[in-house]
Amino acid sequence: MCRVCRCLPVLLLGFRRAVALCILPLWASRKALTEDGGDTRQVSKNTTETSNPRTTETSNPRKPKQVKGFRNPEASKEGISRLTKKYWRQRYRLFSKYDQGIKMDEEGWFSVTPEEIAIRHAGRCTGHEVVIDAFSGVGGNAIQFARKGCHVIAIDIDPAKVALAMNNAKVYGVEEYIDFIVGDFFALAPSLKGDIVFLSPPWGGPSYKDVQTFTLELLKPVDGYTLFKVAQAITPNIIMFLPRNINLEQVAELCRLSSPPLELEVELNHVQNYLKGVTLYFGSTVAAPPRFSIRM
């Protein structure tokens, strides 16, 4: 047997021992991690993350760890929910005197008319004595009508909203011009008398924006046709504030509910170049000449 053949078994034995010495530490480390109940891949990932100085909280005390979600101390004190956080950021567009004691419930945040638009509505009431706000909510429109010197009958079926509206009217100093009534507009309508009826019925919450074309049948608590007939029995001078995606073809049909048909003006209401809603003016509330009118 040659010298190389005699040495081959010795060389193979040495190679096996060398491989064993390299593999055993790795196998022992993996076994220890697995016995702890964790995935070795997950542990490795977490170890890498915690060792990264950019992700440790103590490495940079000036930049606290960011937490997903809405975290605003001032809003939290006011009990602002995730549903209303968007509207809370626009609070001064809803009430310019917000910091002076304005109060709202959750529904009020997304149902109150922005103040800029409410002022435009009130501008059409000059020369009229009594305005009936059929769904007054937290008082956004009623306050602006009162600031124009009108006597306002503010109606809402929710006692809590009426209490909030009374508080907000005091903030603006117009509480003496408003009679707040807790009640159902439809039940009270036969006994009401006024020069103008303002209608801003519930739109069904923020989800109204998910509908491509908002129809009068989607209004609450009754459809727009029924609502308009009830208001028309009080006065032909009606202002309706509706969603920006309202079906304008249906709007024109409202004119035919009166004989002779009423003149209608349609106003697109923007706040900072963003379309917020559509206002319909009927009767004497129509501007002369109207900017965008539909004559039947």
Tab-separated table of C-alpha atoms in Angstrom:
chain	number	residue	atom	x	y	z
A	1	MET	CA	0.000	0.000	0.000
A	2	CYS	CA	1.324	3.382	-0.898
A	3	ARG	CA	2.036	6.121	1.632
A	4	VAL	CA	-0.937	8.281	0.461
A	5	CYS	CA	-3.437	5.475	0.896
A	6	ARG	CA	-2.171	4.784	4.417
A	7	CYS	CA	-2.669	8.507	5.371
A	8	LEU	CA	-6.153	8.905	3.859
A	9	PRO	CA	-8.117	7.519	6.867
A	10	VAL	CA	-6.255	9.849	9.189
A	11	LEU	CA	-7.025	12.869	7.007
A	12	LEU	CA	-10.755	12.022	6.817
A	13	LEU	CA	-10.962	11.621	10.595
A	14	GLY	CA	-9.353	15.028	11.077
A	15	PHE	CA	-11.758	16.650	8.611
A	16	ARG	CA	-14.807	15.219	10.421
A	17	ARG	CA	-13.585	16.562	13.762
A	18	ALA	CA	-13.062	20.030	12.266
A	19	VAL	CA	-16.581	20.100	10.798
A	20	ALA	CA	-18.072	18.987	14.116
A	21	LEU	CA	-16.269	21.734	15.990
A	22	CYS	CA	-17.832	24.358	13.610
A	23	ILE	CA	-21.376	23.021	13.603
A	24	LEU	CA	-21.870	22.209	17.306
A	25	PRO	CA	-21.848	25.874	18.554
A	26	LEU	CA	-24.405	26.916	15.907
A	27	TRP	CA	-26.677	23.972	16.710
A	28	ALA	CA	-26.504	24.678	20.447
A	29	SER	CA	-27.376	28.343	19.937
A	30	ARG	CA	-30.406	27.505	17.746
A	31	LYS	CA	-31.613	24.916	20.257
A	32	ALA	CA	-31.454	27.409	23.119
A	33	LEU	CA	-33.518	29.961	21.210
A	34	THR	CA	-36.095	27.362	20.171
A	35	GLU	CA	-36.503	26.114	23.749
A	36	ASP	CA	-37.438	29.637	24.792
A	37	GLY	CA	-40.585	29.280	22.639
A	38	GLY	CA	-39.722	31.798	19.962
A	39	ASP	CA	-39.134	31.628	16.228
A	40	THR	CA	-35.434	31.937	15.563
A	41	ARG	CA	-36.130	34.191	12.604
A	42	GLN	CA	-38.346	36.469	14.685
A	43	VAL	CA	-35.830	36.615	17.528
A	44	SER	CA	-33.074	37.471	15.111
A	45	LYS	CA	-35.215	40.268	13.636
A	46	ASN	CA	-36.111	41.695	17.024
A	47	THR	CA	-32.518	41.549	18.176
A	48	THR	CA	-31.458	43.529	15.134
A	49	GLU	CA	-34.150	46.146	15.716
A	50	THR	CA	-33.311	46.709	19.363
A	51	SER	CA	-29.651	46.997	18.590
A	52	ASN	CA	-30.364	49.780	16.078
A	53	PRO	CA	-29.729	53.111	17.849
A	54	ARG	CA	-32.338	54.828	15.640
A	55	THR	CA	-35.169	52.734	17.061
A	56	THR	CA	-34.271	52.865	20.758
A	57	GLU	CA	-36.184	55.336	22.872
A	58	THR	CA	-33.200	56.200	25.052
A	59	SER	CA	-30.897	56.988	22.156
A	60	ASN	CA	-32.694	60.242	21.304
A	61	PRO	CA	-34.875	61.609	24.145
A	62	ARG	CA	-35.824	64.690	22.082
A	63	LYS	CA	-37.816	62.559	19.593
A	64	PRO	CA	-40.306	60.347	21.464
A	65	LYS	CA	-41.475	57.186	19.809
A	66	GLN	CA	-44.367	57.880	17.430
A	67	VAL	CA	-47.624	56.033	18.121
A	68	LYS	CA	-50.073	55.414	15.358
A	69	GLY	CA	-53.528	56.969	15.775
A	70	PHE	CA	-54.873	60.296	17.003
A	71	ARG	CA	-52.924	61.629	19.944
A	72	ASN	CA	-53.697	65.240	20.744
A	73	PRO	CA	-53.741	66.197	24.446
A	74	GLU	CA	-56.103	69.124	23.902
A	75	ALA	CA	-58.549	67.029	21.876
A	76	SER	CA	-58.352	64.186	24.396
A	77	LYS	CA	-59.472	66.518	27.173
A	78	GLU	CA	-62.564	67.337	25.130
A	79	GLY	CA	-63.382	63.688	24.538
A	80	ILE	CA	-62.844	63.859	20.772
A	81	SER	CA	-63.262	60.435	19.163
A	82	ARG	CA	-61.491	59.080	16.104
A	83	LEU	CA	-64.689	59.649	14.142
A	84	THR	CA	-64.679	63.373	14.866
A	85	LYS	CA	-60.942	64.148	14.915
A	86	LYS	CA	-61.106	65.412	11.313
A	87	TYR	CA	-63.795	67.912	12.237
A	88	TRP	CA	-62.061	68.950	15.451
A	89	ARG	CA	-59.145	70.200	13.373
A	90	GLN	CA	-61.663	72.440	11.569
A	91	ARG	CA	-63.299	73.685	14.793
A	92	TYR	CA	-62.696	77.385	14.099
A	93	ARG	CA	-64.425	77.052	10.733
A	94	LEU	CA	-67.453	75.640	12.520
A	95	PHE	CA	-67.474	78.238	15.313
A	96	SER	CA	-65.078	81.173	15.243
A	97	LYS	CA	-65.627	81.566	19.019
A	98	TYR	CA	-64.907	77.930	19.726
A	99	ASP	CA	-62.373	78.666	22.466
A	100	GLN	CA	-64.862	80.828	24.343
A	101	GLY	CA	-66.978	77.920	25.551
A	102	ILE	CA	-68.583	76.234	22.531
A	103	LYS	CA	-69.836	72.715	23.269
A	104	MET	CA	-70.792	69.907	20.881
A	105	ASP	CA	-71.670	66.236	20.966
A	106	GLU	CA	-70.238	63.706	18.517
A	107	GLU	CA	-73.018	64.125	15.950
A	108	GLY	CA	-72.750	67.882	16.191
A	109	TRP	CA	-69.187	67.793	14.913
A	110	PHE	CA	-70.139	66.462	11.498
A	111	SER	CA	-73.655	67.911	11.227
A	112	VAL	CA	-73.239	71.582	12.162
A	113	THR	CA	-73.100	74.038	9.253
A	114	PRO	CA	-69.680	75.714	8.871
A	115	GLU	CA	-69.967	79.279	10.137
A	116	GLU	CA	-69.025	80.869	6.822
A	117	ILE	CA	-71.919	79.086	5.116
A	118	ALA	CA	-74.330	79.769	7.976
A	119	ILE	CA	-73.571	83.486	7.625
A	120	ARG	CA	-74.502	83.305	3.937
A	121	HIS	CA	-77.781	81.622	4.823
A	122	ALA	CA	-78.544	84.313	7.367
A	123	GLY	CA	-77.823	87.006	4.810
A	124	ARG	CA	-80.908	85.883	2.862
A	125	CYS	CA	-83.136	86.496	5.879
A	126	THR	CA	-82.683	90.258	6.034
A	127	GLY	CA	-86.102	91.909	6.266
A	128	HIS	CA	-87.814	88.816	7.676
A	129	GLU	CA	-88.874	88.712	11.285
A	130	VAL	CA	-89.278	85.032	12.200
A	131	VAL	CA	-87.082	82.148	11.036
A	132	ILE	CA	-87.941	78.557	11.916
A	133	ASP	CA	-84.906	76.282	12.182
A	134	ALA	CA	-86.517	72.861	11.911
A	135	PHE	CA	-83.429	70.792	12.835
A	136	SER	CA	-81.336	73.200	14.878
A	137	GLY	CA	-78.815	70.701	16.269
A	138	VAL	CA	-76.097	72.476	18.277
A	139	GLY	CA	-77.219	75.890	16.989
A	140	GLY	CA	-74.820	76.846	14.193
A	141	ASN	CA	-77.453	78.306	11.864
A	142	ALA	CA	-79.808	79.581	14.575
A	143	ILE	CA	-77.011	81.708	16.018
A	144	GLN	CA	-76.288	83.379	12.673
A	145	PHE	CA	-79.982	84.039	11.991
A	146	ALA	CA	-80.193	85.712	15.407
A	147	ARG	CA	-77.099	87.808	14.713
A	148	LYS	CA	-78.969	89.241	11.723
A	149	GLY	CA	-81.688	90.431	14.076
A	150	CYS	CA	-84.222	87.701	13.257
A	151	HIS	CA	-86.338	86.044	15.897
A	152	VAL	CA	-85.512	82.325	15.667
A	153	ILE	CA	-87.592	79.306	16.619
A	154	ALA	CA	-84.967	76.565	17.012
A	155	ILE	CA	-86.392	73.054	17.157
A	156	ASP	CA	-84.653	69.758	17.858
A	157	ILE	CA	-85.987	66.446	19.079
A	158	ASP	CA	-82.879	65.773	21.195
A	159	PRO	CA	-82.881	67.582	24.584
A	160	ALA	CA	-79.097	67.242	24.847
A	161	LYS	CA	-78.588	69.073	21.557
A	162	VAL	CA	-80.967	71.830	22.600
A	163	ALA	CA	-78.960	72.315	25.796
A	164	LEU	CA	-75.748	72.547	23.754
A	165	ALA	CA	-77.359	75.038	21.355
A	166	MET	CA	-78.487	77.215	24.259
A	167	ASN	CA	-74.948	77.237	25.621
A	168	ASN	CA	-73.498	78.160	22.237
A	169	ALA	CA	-76.036	80.936	21.728
A	170	LYS	CA	-74.895	82.444	25.037
A	171	VAL	CA	-71.292	82.372	23.809
A	172	TYR	CA	-72.368	84.563	20.863
A	173	GLY	CA	-74.649	86.694	23.039
A	174	VAL	CA	-77.820	86.034	21.017
A	175	GLU	CA	-79.753	83.752	23.369
A	176	GLU	CA	-82.497	86.379	23.796
A	177	TYR	CA	-83.318	86.213	20.074
A	178	ILE	CA	-83.879	82.452	20.034
A	179	ASP	CA	-86.738	80.328	21.373
A	180	PHE	CA	-85.411	76.808	21.858
A	181	ILE	CA	-87.963	74.019	21.645
A	182	VAL	CA	-87.467	70.331	22.368
A	183	GLY	CA	-89.824	68.581	20.009
A	184	ASP	CA	-90.601	66.919	16.681
A	185	PHE	CA	-90.790	69.431	13.840
A	186	PHE	CA	-93.405	67.348	12.029
A	187	ALA	CA	-95.664	67.281	15.068
A	188	LEU	CA	-95.210	71.003	15.722
A	189	ALA	CA	-95.438	72.192	12.090
A	190	PRO	CA	-99.254	72.664	11.955
A	191	SER	CA	-99.050	75.175	14.798
A	192	LEU	CA	-95.940	77.051	13.620
A	193	LYS	CA	-95.923	80.458	11.960
A	194	GLY	CA	-92.881	82.086	10.438
A	195	ASP	CA	-91.513	84.043	7.498
A	196	ILE	CA	-88.791	81.529	6.547
A	197	VAL	CA	-88.275	77.831	7.237
A	198	PHE	CA	-84.696	76.615	7.285
A	199	LEU	CA	-84.226	72.903	6.609
A	200	SER	CA	-80.946	71.135	7.278
A	201	PRO	CA	-82.118	67.593	8.042
A	202	PRO	CA	-79.725	64.768	9.007
A	203	TRP	CA	-77.764	63.453	6.027
A	204	GLY	CA	-77.082	60.083	7.598
A	205	GLY	CA	-73.662	60.909	9.032
A	206	PRO	CA	-70.287	61.124	7.242
A	207	SER	CA	-71.189	58.072	5.150
A	208	TYR	CA	-73.223	60.306	2.818
A	209	LYS	CA	-69.958	60.927	0.949
A	210	ASP	CA	-69.738	57.256	0.016
A	211	VAL	CA	-72.798	57.618	-2.227
A	212	GLN	CA	-72.036	58.789	-5.754
A	213	THR	CA	-75.371	60.629	-6.062
A	214	PHE	CA	-77.278	61.522	-2.914
A	215	THR	CA	-81.035	61.360	-3.447
A	216	LEU	CA	-83.811	63.083	-1.529
A	217	GLU	CA	-85.021	59.671	-0.344
A	218	LEU	CA	-81.835	59.295	1.737
A	219	LEU	CA	-82.621	62.257	3.984
A	220	LYS	CA	-83.648	61.571	7.585
A	221	PRO	CA	-86.096	61.181	9.261
A	222	VAL	CA	-88.310	61.432	6.141
A	223	ASP	CA	-87.621	61.874	2.445
A	224	GLY	CA	-86.975	65.336	1.018
A	225	TYR	CA	-90.296	65.555	-0.816
A	226	THR	CA	-92.340	64.976	2.348
A	227	LEU	CA	-90.147	67.359	4.294
A	228	PHE	CA	-90.559	70.116	1.710
A	229	LYS	CA	-94.365	69.746	1.675
A	230	VAL	CA	-94.521	70.116	5.463
A	231	ALA	CA	-92.394	73.271	5.353
A	232	GLN	CA	-94.333	74.651	2.406
A	233	ALA	CA	-97.536	74.490	4.449
A	234	ILE	CA	-95.939	77.103	6.731
A	235	THR	CA	-94.377	79.412	4.148
A	236	PRO	CA	-93.120	79.292	0.531
A	237	ASN	CA	-89.891	80.967	1.675
A	238	ILE	CA	-87.664	77.988	2.313
A	239	ILE	CA	-83.918	77.439	2.580
A	240	MET	CA	-82.575	73.894	2.339
A	241	PHE	CA	-78.972	72.918	3.041
A	242	LEU	CA	-78.123	69.583	1.412
A	243	PRO	CA	-75.083	67.381	0.658
A	244	ARG	CA	-72.702	68.430	-2.087
A	245	ASN	CA	-73.511	65.264	-4.069
A	246	ILE	CA	-77.279	65.876	-4.087
A	247	ASN	CA	-79.224	64.872	-7.187
A	248	LEU	CA	-79.969	68.236	-8.844
A	249	GLU	CA	-82.610	66.707	-11.104
A	250	GLN	CA	-84.641	65.815	-8.030
A	251	VAL	CA	-84.070	69.293	-6.640
A	252	ALA	CA	-85.845	70.777	-9.650
A	253	GLU	CA	-88.838	68.555	-8.928
A	254	LEU	CA	-89.394	70.301	-5.602
A	255	CYS	CA	-90.494	73.418	-7.464
A	256	ARG	CA	-93.453	71.563	-8.944
A	257	LEU	CA	-94.805	70.740	-5.509
A	258	SER	CA	-96.183	74.280	-5.437
A	259	SER	CA	-98.786	75.890	-7.677
A	260	PRO	CA	-97.649	78.023	-9.336
A	261	PRO	CA	-94.153	76.486	-9.279
A	262	LEU	CA	-91.661	78.239	-7.045
A	263	GLU	CA	-88.561	79.947	-8.325
A	264	LEU	CA	-85.425	78.153	-7.221
A	265	GLU	CA	-81.857	79.284	-6.769
A	266	VAL	CA	-79.053	76.783	-6.274
A	267	GLU	CA	-75.901	77.873	-4.440
A	268	LEU	CA	-72.731	75.807	-4.263
A	269	ASN	CA	-71.134	76.392	-0.870
A	270	HIS	CA	-67.338	76.304	-0.636
A	271	VAL	CA	-65.040	76.710	2.341
A	272	GLN	CA	-61.430	77.386	1.352
A	273	ASN	CA	-62.140	76.218	-2.208
A	274	TYR	CA	-63.597	72.934	-0.945
A	275	LEU	CA	-67.235	72.156	-1.786
A	276	LYS	CA	-69.078	71.540	1.487
A	277	GLY	CA	-72.721	71.498	0.455
A	278	VAL	CA	-75.504	72.829	-1.747
A	279	THR	CA	-78.099	75.375	-0.645
A	280	LEU	CA	-81.527	75.695	-2.238
A	281	TYR	CA	-83.361	79.013	-1.940
A	282	PHE	CA	-87.091	79.218	-2.613
A	283	GLY	CA	-89.552	82.099	-2.657
A	284	SER	CA	-88.401	85.464	-1.373
A	285	THR	CA	-85.035	84.061	-0.291
A	286	VAL	CA	-83.962	83.891	-3.961
A	287	ALA	CA	-81.425	86.583	-4.840
A	288	ALA	CA	-82.305	89.183	-7.486
A	289	PRO	CA	-81.044	88.184	-9.965
A	290	PRO	CA	-80.110	84.652	-8.832
A	291	ARG	CA	-76.615	83.438	-9.714
A	292	PHE	CA	-77.660	79.910	-10.559
A	293	SER	CA	-81.401	79.499	-10.942
A	294	ILE	CA	-83.830	76.920	-12.176
A	295	ARG	CA	-87.092	78.325	-13.413
A	296	MET	CA	-89.998	75.957	-13.910
